[in-house]
mmCIF file of C-alpha atoms in Angstrom:
data_model
loop_
_atom_site.group_PDB
_atom_site.id
_atom_site.type_symbol
_atom_site.label_atom_id
_atom_site.label_comp_id
_atom_site.label_asym_id
_atom_site.label_seq_id
_atom_site.Cartn_x
_atom_site.Cartn_y
_atom_site.Cartn_z
ATOM 1 C CA MET E 1 92.931 96.918 116.501
ATOM 2 C CA LYS E 2 94.746 93.604 116.541
ATOM 3 C CA ALA E 3 96.034 92.171 113.283
ATOM 4 C CA HIS E 4 96.460 88.386 113.168
ATOM 5 C CA TYR E 5 98.878 86.713 110.771
ATOM 6 C CA GLY E 6 99.787 83.073 110.562
ATOM 7 C CA TYR E 7 100.057 79.849 108.666
ATOM 8 C CA LYS E 8 100.314 76.121 109.219
ATOM 9 C CA ASP E 9 102.608 73.738 107.387
ATOM 10 C CA GLY E 10 104.454 70.474 107.915
ATOM 11 C CA ALA E 11 106.843 72.122 110.385
ATOM 12 C CA GLY E 12 104.087 73.438 112.639
ATOM 13 C CA ASP E 13 101.860 76.429 113.304
ATOM 14 C CA PHE E 14 103.230 79.963 113.071
ATOM 15 C CA PHE E 15 101.180 82.936 114.263
ATOM 16 C CA ILE E 16 101.776 86.530 115.373
ATOM 17 C CA VAL E 17 99.396 89.196 116.651
ATOM 18 C CA ILE E 18 100.175 92.895 116.175
ATOM 19 C CA ASP E 19 98.392 95.393 118.430
ATOM 20 C CA THR E 20 98.248 98.455 116.156
ATOM 21 C CA ASP E 21 96.869 100.662 118.960
ATOM 22 C CA LYS E 22 100.282 100.496 120.627
ATOM 23 C CA CYS E 23 101.918 101.795 117.426
ATOM 24 C CA ILE E 24 99.680 104.881 117.458
ATOM 25 C CA ASP E 25 100.851 105.776 120.978
ATOM 26 C CA CYS E 26 104.559 105.370 120.149
ATOM 27 C CA GLU E 27 105.911 108.954 120.131
ATOM 28 C CA GLY E 28 109.173 108.339 118.277
ATOM 29 C CA ARG E 29 107.741 105.731 115.897
ATOM 30 C CA ASP E 30 111.113 103.944 116.186
ATOM 31 C CA CYS E 31 109.551 100.696 114.994
ATOM 32 C CA VAL E 32 108.740 102.110 111.533
ATOM 33 C CA PRO E 33 112.336 102.603 110.273
ATOM 34 C CA ALA E 34 113.476 99.423 112.049
ATOM 35 C CA CYS E 35 111.126 97.164 110.061
ATOM 36 C CA PRO E 36 112.151 96.344 106.484
ATOM 37 C CA GLU E 37 109.575 96.658 103.720
ATOM 38 C CA GLY E 38 108.400 93.630 101.789
#
């Protein structure tokens, strides 16, 4: 699944796409502790 996040304001357009299927295949799940909550 791909999650899309973004917004537009006076400074421009800001968008990211996260491919959650790649997270499932990550054996060490190193990205989970590296990302801060909130």
